[in-house]
Each structure stands twice: as structure tokens, then as C-alpha cells.
Amino acid sequence: GNSVTQMEGPVTLSEEAFLTINCTYTATGYPSLFWYVQYPGEGLQLLLKATKADDKGSNKGFEATYRKETTSFHLEKGSVQVSDSAVYFCALSNSGAGSYQLTFGKGTKLSVIP
Amino acid sequence: GAVVSQHPSRVICKSGTSVKIECRSLDFQATTMFWYRQFPKKSLMLMATSNEGSKATYEQGVEKDKFLINHASLTLSTLTVTSAHPEDSSFYICSARRPGLAGGSSYNEQFFGPGTRLTVL
């Protein structure tokens, strides 16, 4: 079956620090990969996505590259801001199976301090 | 963009009562909607997949008679928590899948509602 493993955190960084949140996956076929962000008290927002191997998703300074050989989709940002404090979820969707369901990792809470 | 709304955003009810949560796709038609439950400091747990015009598909361990799902139109799905108990208190989130062209970049993208905080006293 499908599964997503991400570092659980919490992660605490100073403003302008470099961020990496690791994510690896197990899936059959060729899944699409996603990073979602959840701000306190809110639902999930799509941060970025990649639909095939070697694609790089990017948004708001965040990047992640779909690495099929290492089954990874690590999230990076060169310089975090206090406003980036949130919970980040790595997810995959295996639409080839016809269900379009998302499988989520457990989430990583990021706190950025001034 | 694609917007999904949920109503209400917060609800407090007494034990034994029923609560209905609405999920609407505001600017697209969603043939498939999903309902998730999120426990504190935990990931999202998929409860059920809701397809317009047919019965919902529930995940293992989710009581279909307790969590009633109705997908009456292409823009509306409802989750009713029947005979609510304090252990049903949670954050419920819906998502809607926007259909796209097969192989396109938005083929399997889901858009999430802002969530509903349910507290059962």
C-alpha cells in the first residue's frame, strides 16, 4: 500500500535559517507528490506539487524535487520567516489506482523565532 | 483558484445530539469529495470518499451509521455526526477533487475546506 514518512519535529529555527523537512514515500505505480501547509486553526493549503520524476515544485520560496530513485520529496527553503510557522504535510496521490485519495505523512510543526 | 468552504467553522453541541457539517465547492463542480478527521498533533485520517449521486465509501473502522455522508449535488457534500459523544470532538476537514484532463497537472488535485471544530459536551 501507499505510505508517507516525514520527520515529525517539532522544528524550531531562527528567522533566515535554512529549512529542510525530509519526506520519503512508498507507493505502487507513479504517484503525484504534494506538500500542504496548515496554519493554526485553519485547513490545509497546497504549497507545491510534482507529478512526475525529476519535477521540481516551488512556491513562496519553498522547493521540493521528486526523486524517484530515492523515493523522496524533501521540502526546502533557503531563508525562513516567522510567517512560515505552521504544520507541513507531505502527501501522495496515486490516481493510477483510480481512487484519487491522498495519503498523508504525520506532519511536521515548524516554529520560526525572530 | 478553486475555493472550498465549510460551514459551520465551529460548533458546540450536547452529547446525544446530531450535527451537520456542509462542504461546498464554490467555483467548480466536484464529483468526488473527501472527509477527514484530524486529532490534535496528528495527521489527517481519511474517513470516507463521497461521490455525487452514489453512496459514500467509508474507510475501515469508520462507522457509517454514525457519520452519515450525503453528496446531493456536484457542489455540496454533508457530514452528519449522529448521536454525538465527547470522543467525537475533533477537527473535521473536507476536500473536493477538481476534475481535469487526464495527465494534466491538475488531474488529481484536491482543494481543502478550512475545517470545522466540533466540541461535544
PDB file of C-alpha atoms in Angstrom, chain B residues 52 55 78 88 91 96 101 103:
ATOM      1  CA  GLU B  52     -22.031  12.587  -6.228  1.00  0.00           C
ATOM      2  CA  LYS B  55     -23.206   6.023  -1.568  1.00  0.00           C
ATOM      3  CA  THR B  78     -22.654  16.990   4.040  1.00  0.00           C
ATOM      4  CA  ASP B  88     -16.336  12.689  18.524  1.00  0.00           C
ATOM      5  CA  PHE B  91     -11.397  18.944  13.681  1.00  0.00           C
ATOM      6  CA  ALA B  96     -13.016  18.408  -3.147  1.00  0.00           C
ATOM      7  CA  LEU B 101      -7.786  16.352 -18.226  1.00  0.00           C
ATOM      8  CA  GLY B 103      -2.350  13.549 -17.460  1.00  0.00           C
TER       9      GLY B 103
END
